[in-house]
GROMACS .gro file of C-alpha atoms in nm:
model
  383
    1UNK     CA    1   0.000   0.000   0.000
    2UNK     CA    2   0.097   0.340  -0.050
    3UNK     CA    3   0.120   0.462   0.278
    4UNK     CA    4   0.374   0.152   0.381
    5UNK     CA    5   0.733   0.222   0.441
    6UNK     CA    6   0.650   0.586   0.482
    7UNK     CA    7   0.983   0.640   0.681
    8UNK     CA    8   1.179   0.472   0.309
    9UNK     CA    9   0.949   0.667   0.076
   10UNK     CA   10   1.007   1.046   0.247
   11UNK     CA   11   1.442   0.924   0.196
   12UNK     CA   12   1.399   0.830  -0.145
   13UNK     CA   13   1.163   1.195  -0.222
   14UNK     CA   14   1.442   1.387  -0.044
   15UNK     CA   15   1.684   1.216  -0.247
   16UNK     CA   16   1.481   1.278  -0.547
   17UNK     CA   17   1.472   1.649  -0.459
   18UNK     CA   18   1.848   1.677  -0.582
   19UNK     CA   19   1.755   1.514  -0.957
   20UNK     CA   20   1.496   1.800  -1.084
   21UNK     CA   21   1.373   1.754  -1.437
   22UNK     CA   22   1.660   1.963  -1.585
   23UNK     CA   23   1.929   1.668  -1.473
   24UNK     CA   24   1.714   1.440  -1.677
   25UNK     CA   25   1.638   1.626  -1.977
   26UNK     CA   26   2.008   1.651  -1.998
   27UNK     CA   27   2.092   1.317  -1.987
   28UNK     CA   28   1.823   1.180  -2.214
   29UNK     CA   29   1.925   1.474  -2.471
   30UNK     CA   30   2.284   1.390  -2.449
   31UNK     CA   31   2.175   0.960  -2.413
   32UNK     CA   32   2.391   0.960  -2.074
   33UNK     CA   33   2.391   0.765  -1.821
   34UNK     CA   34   2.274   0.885  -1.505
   35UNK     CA   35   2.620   0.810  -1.280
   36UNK     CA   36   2.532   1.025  -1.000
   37UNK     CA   37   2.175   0.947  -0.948
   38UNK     CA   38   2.277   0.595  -0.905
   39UNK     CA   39   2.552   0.641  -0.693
   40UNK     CA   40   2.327   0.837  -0.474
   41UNK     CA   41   2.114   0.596  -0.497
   42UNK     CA   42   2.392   0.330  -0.391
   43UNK     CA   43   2.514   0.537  -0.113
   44UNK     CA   44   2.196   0.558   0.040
   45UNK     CA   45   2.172   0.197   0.049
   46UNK     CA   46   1.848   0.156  -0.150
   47UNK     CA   47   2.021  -0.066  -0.433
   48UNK     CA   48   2.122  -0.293  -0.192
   49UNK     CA   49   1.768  -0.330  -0.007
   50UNK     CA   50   1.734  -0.658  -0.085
   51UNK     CA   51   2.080  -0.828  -0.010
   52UNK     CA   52   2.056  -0.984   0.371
   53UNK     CA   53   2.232  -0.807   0.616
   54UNK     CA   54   2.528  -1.077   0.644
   55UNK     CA   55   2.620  -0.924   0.335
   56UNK     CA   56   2.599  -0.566   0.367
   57UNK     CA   57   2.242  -0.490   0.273
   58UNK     CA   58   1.941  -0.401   0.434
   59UNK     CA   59   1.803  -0.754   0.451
   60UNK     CA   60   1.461  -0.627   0.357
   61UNK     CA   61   1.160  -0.755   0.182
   62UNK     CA   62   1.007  -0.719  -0.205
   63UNK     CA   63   0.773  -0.508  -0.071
   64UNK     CA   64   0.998  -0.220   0.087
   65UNK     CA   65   1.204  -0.199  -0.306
   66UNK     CA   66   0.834  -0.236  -0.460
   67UNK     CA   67   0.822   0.152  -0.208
   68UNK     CA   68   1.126   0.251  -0.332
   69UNK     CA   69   1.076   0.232  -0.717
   70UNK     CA   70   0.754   0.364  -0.685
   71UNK     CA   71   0.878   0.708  -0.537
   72UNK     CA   72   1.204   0.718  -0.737
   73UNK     CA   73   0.945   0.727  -1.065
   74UNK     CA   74   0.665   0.930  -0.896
   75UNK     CA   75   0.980   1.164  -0.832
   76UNK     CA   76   0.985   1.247  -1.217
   77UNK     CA   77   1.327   1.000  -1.202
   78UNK     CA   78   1.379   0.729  -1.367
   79UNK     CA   79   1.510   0.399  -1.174
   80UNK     CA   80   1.549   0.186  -1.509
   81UNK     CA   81   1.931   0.315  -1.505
   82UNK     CA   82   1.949   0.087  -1.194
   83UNK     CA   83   1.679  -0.144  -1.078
   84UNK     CA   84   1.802  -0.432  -1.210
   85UNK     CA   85   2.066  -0.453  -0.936
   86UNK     CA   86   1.816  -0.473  -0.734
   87UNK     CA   87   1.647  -0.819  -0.822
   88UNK     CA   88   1.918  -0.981  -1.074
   89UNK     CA   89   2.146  -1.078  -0.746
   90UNK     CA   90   1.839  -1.291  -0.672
   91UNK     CA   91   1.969  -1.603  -0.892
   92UNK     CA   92   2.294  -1.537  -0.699
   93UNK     CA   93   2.174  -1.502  -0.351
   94UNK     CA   94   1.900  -1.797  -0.380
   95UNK     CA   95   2.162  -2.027  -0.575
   96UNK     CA   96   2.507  -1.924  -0.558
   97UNK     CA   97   2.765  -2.096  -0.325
   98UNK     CA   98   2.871  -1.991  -0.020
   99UNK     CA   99   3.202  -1.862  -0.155
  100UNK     CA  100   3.035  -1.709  -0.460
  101UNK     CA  101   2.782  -1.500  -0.268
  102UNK     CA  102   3.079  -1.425   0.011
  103UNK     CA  103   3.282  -1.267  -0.318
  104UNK     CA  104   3.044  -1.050  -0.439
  105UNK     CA  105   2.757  -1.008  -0.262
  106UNK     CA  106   2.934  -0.760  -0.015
  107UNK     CA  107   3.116  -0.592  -0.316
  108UNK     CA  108   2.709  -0.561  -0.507
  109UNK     CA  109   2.609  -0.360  -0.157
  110UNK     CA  110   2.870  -0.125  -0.167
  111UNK     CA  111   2.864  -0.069  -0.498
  112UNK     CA  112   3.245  -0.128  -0.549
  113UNK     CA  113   3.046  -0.382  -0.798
  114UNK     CA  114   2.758  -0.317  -1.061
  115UNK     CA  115   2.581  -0.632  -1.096
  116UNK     CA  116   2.297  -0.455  -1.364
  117UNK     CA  117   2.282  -0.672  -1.633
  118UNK     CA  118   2.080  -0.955  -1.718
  119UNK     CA  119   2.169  -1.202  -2.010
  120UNK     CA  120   1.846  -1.351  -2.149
  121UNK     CA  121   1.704  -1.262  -2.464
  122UNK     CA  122   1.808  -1.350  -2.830
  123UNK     CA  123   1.749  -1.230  -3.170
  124UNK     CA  124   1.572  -1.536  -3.263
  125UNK     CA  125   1.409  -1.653  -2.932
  126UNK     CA  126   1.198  -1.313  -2.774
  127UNK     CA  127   1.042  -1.419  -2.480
  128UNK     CA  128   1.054  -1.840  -2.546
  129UNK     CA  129   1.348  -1.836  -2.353
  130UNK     CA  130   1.348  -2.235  -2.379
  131UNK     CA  131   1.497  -2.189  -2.755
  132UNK     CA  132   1.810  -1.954  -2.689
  133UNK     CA  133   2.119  -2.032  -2.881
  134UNK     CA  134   2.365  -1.897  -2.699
  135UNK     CA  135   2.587  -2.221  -2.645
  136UNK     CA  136   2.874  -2.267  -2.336
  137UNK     CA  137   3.078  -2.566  -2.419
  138UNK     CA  138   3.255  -2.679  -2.098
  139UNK     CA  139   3.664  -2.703  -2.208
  140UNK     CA  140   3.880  -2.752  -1.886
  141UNK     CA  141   3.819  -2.555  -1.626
  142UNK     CA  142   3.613  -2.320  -1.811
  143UNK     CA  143   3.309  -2.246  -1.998
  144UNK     CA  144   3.357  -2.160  -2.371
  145UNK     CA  145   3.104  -1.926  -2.484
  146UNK     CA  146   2.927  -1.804  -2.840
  147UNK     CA  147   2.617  -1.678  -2.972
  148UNK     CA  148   2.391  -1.320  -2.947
  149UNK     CA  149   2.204  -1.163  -2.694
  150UNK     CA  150   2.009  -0.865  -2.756
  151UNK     CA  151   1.804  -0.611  -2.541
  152UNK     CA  152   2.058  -0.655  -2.282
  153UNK     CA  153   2.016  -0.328  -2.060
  154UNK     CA  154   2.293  -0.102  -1.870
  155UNK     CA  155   2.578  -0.420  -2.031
  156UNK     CA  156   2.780  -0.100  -2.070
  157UNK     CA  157   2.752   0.012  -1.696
  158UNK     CA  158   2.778  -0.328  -1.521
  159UNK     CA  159   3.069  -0.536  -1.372
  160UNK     CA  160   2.906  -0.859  -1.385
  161UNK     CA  161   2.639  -1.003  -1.593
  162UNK     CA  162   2.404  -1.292  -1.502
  163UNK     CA  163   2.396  -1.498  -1.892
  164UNK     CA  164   2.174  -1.758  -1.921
  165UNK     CA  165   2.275  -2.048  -2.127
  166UNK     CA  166   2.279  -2.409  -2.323
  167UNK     CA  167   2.476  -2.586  -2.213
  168UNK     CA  168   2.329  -2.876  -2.357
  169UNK     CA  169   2.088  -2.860  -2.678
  170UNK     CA  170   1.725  -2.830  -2.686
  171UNK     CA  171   1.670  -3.140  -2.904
  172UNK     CA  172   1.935  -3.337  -2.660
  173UNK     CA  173   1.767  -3.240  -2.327
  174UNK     CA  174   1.462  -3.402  -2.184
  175UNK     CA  175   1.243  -3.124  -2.154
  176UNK     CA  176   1.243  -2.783  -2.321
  177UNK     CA  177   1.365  -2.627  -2.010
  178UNK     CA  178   1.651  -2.862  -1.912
  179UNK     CA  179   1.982  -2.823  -2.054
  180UNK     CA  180   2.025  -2.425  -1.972
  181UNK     CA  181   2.265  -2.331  -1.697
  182UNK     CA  182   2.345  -1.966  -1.557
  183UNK     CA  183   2.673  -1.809  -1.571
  184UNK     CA  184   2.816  -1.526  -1.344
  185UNK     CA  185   3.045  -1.301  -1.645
  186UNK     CA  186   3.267  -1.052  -1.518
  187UNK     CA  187   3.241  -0.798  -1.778
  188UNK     CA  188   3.569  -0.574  -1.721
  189UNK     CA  189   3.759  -0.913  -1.813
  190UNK     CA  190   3.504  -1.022  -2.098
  191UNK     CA  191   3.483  -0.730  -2.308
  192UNK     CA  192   3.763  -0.756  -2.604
  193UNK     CA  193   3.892  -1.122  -2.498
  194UNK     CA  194   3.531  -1.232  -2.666
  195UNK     CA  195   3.269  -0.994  -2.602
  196UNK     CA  196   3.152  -0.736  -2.829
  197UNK     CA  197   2.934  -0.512  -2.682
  198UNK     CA  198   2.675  -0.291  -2.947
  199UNK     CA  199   2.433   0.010  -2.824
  200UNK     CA  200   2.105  -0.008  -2.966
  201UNK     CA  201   1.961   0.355  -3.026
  202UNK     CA  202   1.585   0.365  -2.906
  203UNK     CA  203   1.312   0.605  -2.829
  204UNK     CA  204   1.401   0.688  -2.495
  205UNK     CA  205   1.743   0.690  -2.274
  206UNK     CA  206   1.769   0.299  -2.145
  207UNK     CA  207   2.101   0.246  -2.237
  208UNK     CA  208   2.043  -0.060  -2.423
  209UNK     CA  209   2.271  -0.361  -2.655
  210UNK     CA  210   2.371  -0.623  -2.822
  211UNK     CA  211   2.605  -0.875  -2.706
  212UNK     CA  212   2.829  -1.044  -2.919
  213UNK     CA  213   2.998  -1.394  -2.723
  214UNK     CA  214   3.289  -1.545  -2.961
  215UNK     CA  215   3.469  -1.784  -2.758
  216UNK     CA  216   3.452  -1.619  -2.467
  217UNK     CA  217   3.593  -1.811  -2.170
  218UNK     CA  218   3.436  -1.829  -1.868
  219UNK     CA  219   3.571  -2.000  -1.544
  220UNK     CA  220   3.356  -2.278  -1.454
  221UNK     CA  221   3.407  -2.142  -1.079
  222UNK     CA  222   3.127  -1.892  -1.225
  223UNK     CA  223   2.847  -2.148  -1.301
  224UNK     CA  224   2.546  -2.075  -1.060
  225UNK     CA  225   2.446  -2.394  -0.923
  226UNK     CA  226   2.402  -2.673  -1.101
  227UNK     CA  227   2.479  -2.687  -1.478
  228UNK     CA  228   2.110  -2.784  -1.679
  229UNK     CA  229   1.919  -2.662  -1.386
  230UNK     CA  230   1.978  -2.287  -1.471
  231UNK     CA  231   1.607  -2.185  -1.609
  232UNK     CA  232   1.457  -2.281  -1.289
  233UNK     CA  233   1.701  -2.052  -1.129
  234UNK     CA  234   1.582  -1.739  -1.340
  235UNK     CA  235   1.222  -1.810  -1.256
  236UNK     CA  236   1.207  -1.603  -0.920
  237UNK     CA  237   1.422  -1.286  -1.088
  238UNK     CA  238   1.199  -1.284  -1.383
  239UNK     CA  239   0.914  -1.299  -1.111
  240UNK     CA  240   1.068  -1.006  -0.867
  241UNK     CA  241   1.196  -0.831  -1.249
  242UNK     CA  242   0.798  -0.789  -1.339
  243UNK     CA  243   0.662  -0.706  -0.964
  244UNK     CA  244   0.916  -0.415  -0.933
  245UNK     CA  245   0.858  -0.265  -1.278
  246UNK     CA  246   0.505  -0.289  -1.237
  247UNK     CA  247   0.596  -0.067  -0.862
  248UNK     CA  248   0.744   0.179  -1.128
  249UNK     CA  249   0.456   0.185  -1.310
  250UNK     CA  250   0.247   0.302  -1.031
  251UNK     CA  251   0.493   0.557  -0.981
  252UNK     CA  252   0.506   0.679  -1.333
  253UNK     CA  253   0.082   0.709  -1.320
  254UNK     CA  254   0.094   0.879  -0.997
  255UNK     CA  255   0.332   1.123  -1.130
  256UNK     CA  256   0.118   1.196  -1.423
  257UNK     CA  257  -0.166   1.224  -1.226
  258UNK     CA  258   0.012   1.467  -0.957
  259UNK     CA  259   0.104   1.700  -1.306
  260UNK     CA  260  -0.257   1.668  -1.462
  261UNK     CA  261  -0.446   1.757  -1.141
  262UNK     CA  262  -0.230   2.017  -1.072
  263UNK     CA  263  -0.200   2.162  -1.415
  264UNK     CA  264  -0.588   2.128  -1.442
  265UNK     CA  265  -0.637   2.338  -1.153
  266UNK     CA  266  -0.371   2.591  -1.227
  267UNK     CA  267  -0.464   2.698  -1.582
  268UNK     CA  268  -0.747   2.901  -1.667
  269UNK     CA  269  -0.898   2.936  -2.045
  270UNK     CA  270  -1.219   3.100  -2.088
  271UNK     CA  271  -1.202   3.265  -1.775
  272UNK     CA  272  -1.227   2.915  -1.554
  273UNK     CA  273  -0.955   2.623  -1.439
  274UNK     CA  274  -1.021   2.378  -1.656
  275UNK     CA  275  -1.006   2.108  -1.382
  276UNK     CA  276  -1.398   2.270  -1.382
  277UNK     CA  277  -1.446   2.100  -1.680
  278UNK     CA  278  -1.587   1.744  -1.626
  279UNK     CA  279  -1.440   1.674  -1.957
  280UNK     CA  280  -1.080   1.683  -1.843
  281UNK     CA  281  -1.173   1.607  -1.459
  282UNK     CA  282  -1.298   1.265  -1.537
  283UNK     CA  283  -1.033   1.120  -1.729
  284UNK     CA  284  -0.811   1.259  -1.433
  285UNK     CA  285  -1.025   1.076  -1.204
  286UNK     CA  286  -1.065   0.758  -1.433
  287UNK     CA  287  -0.671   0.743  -1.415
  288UNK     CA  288  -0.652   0.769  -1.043
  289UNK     CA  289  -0.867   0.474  -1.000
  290UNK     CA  290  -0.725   0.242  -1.228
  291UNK     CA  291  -0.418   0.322  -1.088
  292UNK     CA  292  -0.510   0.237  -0.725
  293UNK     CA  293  -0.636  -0.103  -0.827
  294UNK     CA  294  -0.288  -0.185  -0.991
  295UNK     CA  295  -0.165  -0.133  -0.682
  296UNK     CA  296  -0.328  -0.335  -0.510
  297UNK     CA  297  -0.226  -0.611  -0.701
  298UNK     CA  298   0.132  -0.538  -0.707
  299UNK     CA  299   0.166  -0.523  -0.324
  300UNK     CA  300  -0.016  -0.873  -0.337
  301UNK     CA  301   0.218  -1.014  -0.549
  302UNK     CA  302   0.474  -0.851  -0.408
  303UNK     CA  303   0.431  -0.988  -0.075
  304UNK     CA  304   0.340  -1.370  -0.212
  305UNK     CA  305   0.656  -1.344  -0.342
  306UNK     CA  306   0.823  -1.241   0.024
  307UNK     CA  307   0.690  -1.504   0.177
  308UNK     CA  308   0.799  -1.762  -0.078
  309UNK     CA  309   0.472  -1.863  -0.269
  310UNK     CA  310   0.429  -1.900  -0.621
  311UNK     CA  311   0.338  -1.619  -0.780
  312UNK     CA  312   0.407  -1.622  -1.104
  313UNK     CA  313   0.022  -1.518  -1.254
  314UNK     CA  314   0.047  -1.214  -0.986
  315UNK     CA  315   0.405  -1.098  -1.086
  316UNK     CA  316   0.251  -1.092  -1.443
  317UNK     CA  317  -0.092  -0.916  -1.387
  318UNK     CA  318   0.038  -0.683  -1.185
  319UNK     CA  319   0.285  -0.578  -1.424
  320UNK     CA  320  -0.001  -0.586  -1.695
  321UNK     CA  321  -0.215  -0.403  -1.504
  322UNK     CA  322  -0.001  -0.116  -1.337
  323UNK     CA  323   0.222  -0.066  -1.686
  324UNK     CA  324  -0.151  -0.038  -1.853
  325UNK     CA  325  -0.294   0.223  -1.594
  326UNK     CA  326   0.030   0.464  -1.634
  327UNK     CA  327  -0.008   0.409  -2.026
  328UNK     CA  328  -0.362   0.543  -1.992
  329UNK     CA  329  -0.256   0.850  -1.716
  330UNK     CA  330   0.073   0.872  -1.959
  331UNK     CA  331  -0.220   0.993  -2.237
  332UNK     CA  332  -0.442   1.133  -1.992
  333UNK     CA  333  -0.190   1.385  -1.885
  334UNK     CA  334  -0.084   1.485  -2.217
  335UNK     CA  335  -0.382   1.554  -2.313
  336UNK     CA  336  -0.468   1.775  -2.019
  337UNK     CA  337  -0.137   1.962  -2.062
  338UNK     CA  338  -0.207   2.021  -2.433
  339UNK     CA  339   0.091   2.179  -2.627
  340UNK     CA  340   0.257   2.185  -2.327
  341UNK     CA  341   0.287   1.846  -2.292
  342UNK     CA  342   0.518   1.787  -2.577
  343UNK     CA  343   0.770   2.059  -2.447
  344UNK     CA  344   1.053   1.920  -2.266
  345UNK     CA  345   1.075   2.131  -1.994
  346UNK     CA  346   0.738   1.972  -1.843
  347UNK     CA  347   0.940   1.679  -1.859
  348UNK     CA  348   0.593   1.463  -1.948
  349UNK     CA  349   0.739   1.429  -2.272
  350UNK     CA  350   1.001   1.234  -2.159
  351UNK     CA  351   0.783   1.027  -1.896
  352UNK     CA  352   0.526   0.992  -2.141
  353UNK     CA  353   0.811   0.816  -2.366
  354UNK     CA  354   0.936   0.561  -2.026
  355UNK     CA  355   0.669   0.443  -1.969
  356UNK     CA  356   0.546   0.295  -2.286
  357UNK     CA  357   0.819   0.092  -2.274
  358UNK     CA  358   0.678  -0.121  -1.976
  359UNK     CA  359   0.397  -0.263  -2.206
  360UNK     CA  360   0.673  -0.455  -2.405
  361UNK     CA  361   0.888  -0.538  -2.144
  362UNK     CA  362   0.996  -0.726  -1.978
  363UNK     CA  363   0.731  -0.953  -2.101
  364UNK     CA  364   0.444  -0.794  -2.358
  365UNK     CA  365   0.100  -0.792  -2.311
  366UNK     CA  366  -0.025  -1.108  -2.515
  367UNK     CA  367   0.247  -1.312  -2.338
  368UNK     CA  368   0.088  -1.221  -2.014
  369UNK     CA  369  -0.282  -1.275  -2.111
  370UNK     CA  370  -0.153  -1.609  -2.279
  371UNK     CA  371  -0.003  -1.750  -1.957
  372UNK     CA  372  -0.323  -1.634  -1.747
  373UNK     CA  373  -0.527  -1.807  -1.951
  374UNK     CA  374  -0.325  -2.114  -1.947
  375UNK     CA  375  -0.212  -2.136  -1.588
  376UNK     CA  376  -0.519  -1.938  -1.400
  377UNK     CA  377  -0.782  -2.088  -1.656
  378UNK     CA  378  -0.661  -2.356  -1.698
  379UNK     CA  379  -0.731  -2.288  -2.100
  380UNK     CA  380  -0.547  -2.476  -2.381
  381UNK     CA  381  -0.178  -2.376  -2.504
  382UNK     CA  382  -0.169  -2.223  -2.834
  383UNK     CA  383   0.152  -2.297  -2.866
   0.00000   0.00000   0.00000
């Protein structure tokens, strides 16, 4: 709920306070990274919410990072430069050894290490992660790597790299699922000895590539858990990947609605607000409450997934739900802002461009409805 973790959410506004718009409109007119909003964010300790205590982190539940998203986007920030550290130390955390997690965990909390990116999707695959290509052919005492992975977010501005995969081939394993395994890549070493890293120019700043792997060795040392078992190990981050982007969704709408409401009450034509105006009150309105129903079910899913139950369906409808509510309050406030809502200074231009993204990733729409209807409903696969 909203009002949870108020003590969290009134750090991360004050935080906020020292990004204004201007910091942003300069880095997404320039395509820069935002360094020092994530080393804020570092220093403050809210990247490393979720890492247990032991380790240097908070030790703290879905729930509070679901808060802290929220307010970072309902700030007019943006955490997509970041929030992947967040839940990607998940595989390592849940199935890392002892001496893995004792290496970098610490070094992830302190931000000494970036652990940002997240190896998953190919060129040929999309979201049926079961038929990735990228191929790591055991040769000694390391892992030989080769294929393409694309959509690969912040590969430039990460350290490590959690890359998913074959290790043995889909037609060779017994199920579609076996036969992928998770490596941990240290990207300082990979990059030149093997890995070609390519940015990918989009619509908005995300910071964004292609990954090239040609022969790339990696230490076997760096295999999460078992080797074939490693889709089953991406499961929960996928799971905590959806619940926290849908948290940013929330905080996307609710900044959209905060600018509509107040813009709507602050500028007069015909001699009036035109908040007066049902006709731009009631889409206002509309936006609020489809807003505060996606919340609802992203705290639920969010705290299934504290507590360790399956929640898979509720990590995916509330990302559905909350990245289609600020889609509609994205519109809604353009359209209340008129003209001014394309100028850059209002910075709803450049919100209004984030937060389409969310519909697409990390998982579209159809993928979502197809898995509802398929696990919920218990409906047919059509496919």
């Amino acid at each position: 709920m909203s009002h949870d973790f108020e003590d969290i959410r009134e750090s991360v506004r004050r935080l906020c306070a020292d990004f204004p718009g201007s910091y942003w409109q300069a880095k997404d007119r320039d395509r820069a990274y935002p360094g020092e909003f994530v080393a804020a964010l570092t220093e403050a300790g809210f990247l490393s919410v979720l890492i247990p205590e032991e380790y240097g982190g908070s030790g703290l539940g879905l729930r509070a990072a679901t808060a802290i998203l929220e307010e970072v986007h309902r700030s007019g920030c943006n955490g997509g430069a970041c929030h992947a550290q967040m839940y990607v130390m998940g595989t390592l955390l849940k199935h890392g050894s002892a001496a893995q997690k004792a290496m970098y965990l610490p070094k992830v909390a302190t931000g000494e290490l970036r652990l940002q990116a997240f190896g998953v999707t190919e060129p040929t695959s999309g979201t049926d992660t079961t038929r990735i290509r990228t191929f790591a052919r055991r040769d000694g005492d390391d892992y030989v790597v080769s294929g393409q992975k694309i959509w690969i977010s912040r590969a430039e501005h990460s350290d490590l790299m959690v890359l998913l995969v074959r290790t043995t081939a889909r037609e060779d394993a017994a199920r579609p699922a076996d036969g992928m395994s998770v490596l941990l890549v240290d990207m300082r070493e990979a990059i030149g000895n093997g890995l070609t890293i390519r940015p990918i120019r989009t619509m908005l700043n995300h910071a964004t590539t292609e990954l090239f792997f040609d022969d790339l060795r990696v230490p076997a040392a760096n295999l999460i858990g078992e080797e074939g078992k490693g889709f089953r190990y991406i499961l929960d981050g996928m799971n905590a990947e959806r619940i926290l982007i849908a948290s940013e969704c929330i905080g996307d709408g609710r900044f959209f609605i905060d600018r509509a409401s107040a813009y709507a009450s602050e500028r007069s034509v015909f001699g009036r607000a035109i908040g007066e105006n049902q006709g731009v009150q009631f889409p206002i309105a509309r936006a609020h409450v489809q807003l505060s129903a996606a919340s609802l079910m992203v705290d639920k899913a969010a705290a299934m997934f504290d507590v360790g139950e399956p929640c898979g369906t509720e990590a995916n409808m509330a990302k559905m739900l909350a990245s289609e509510a600020s889609w509609y309050a994205a519109d809604m406030c353009v359209q209340t802002h008129g003209g001014f809502g394309f100028a850059e200074e209002y910075d709803i231009e450049r919100k209004f461009r984030e937060t389409r993204l969310y519909r697409v990733a990390p998982i579209s729409t159809n993928l979502i409805l197809s898995h509802v209807a398929t696990h919920a409903l218990k409906l047919p696969k059509s496919f």
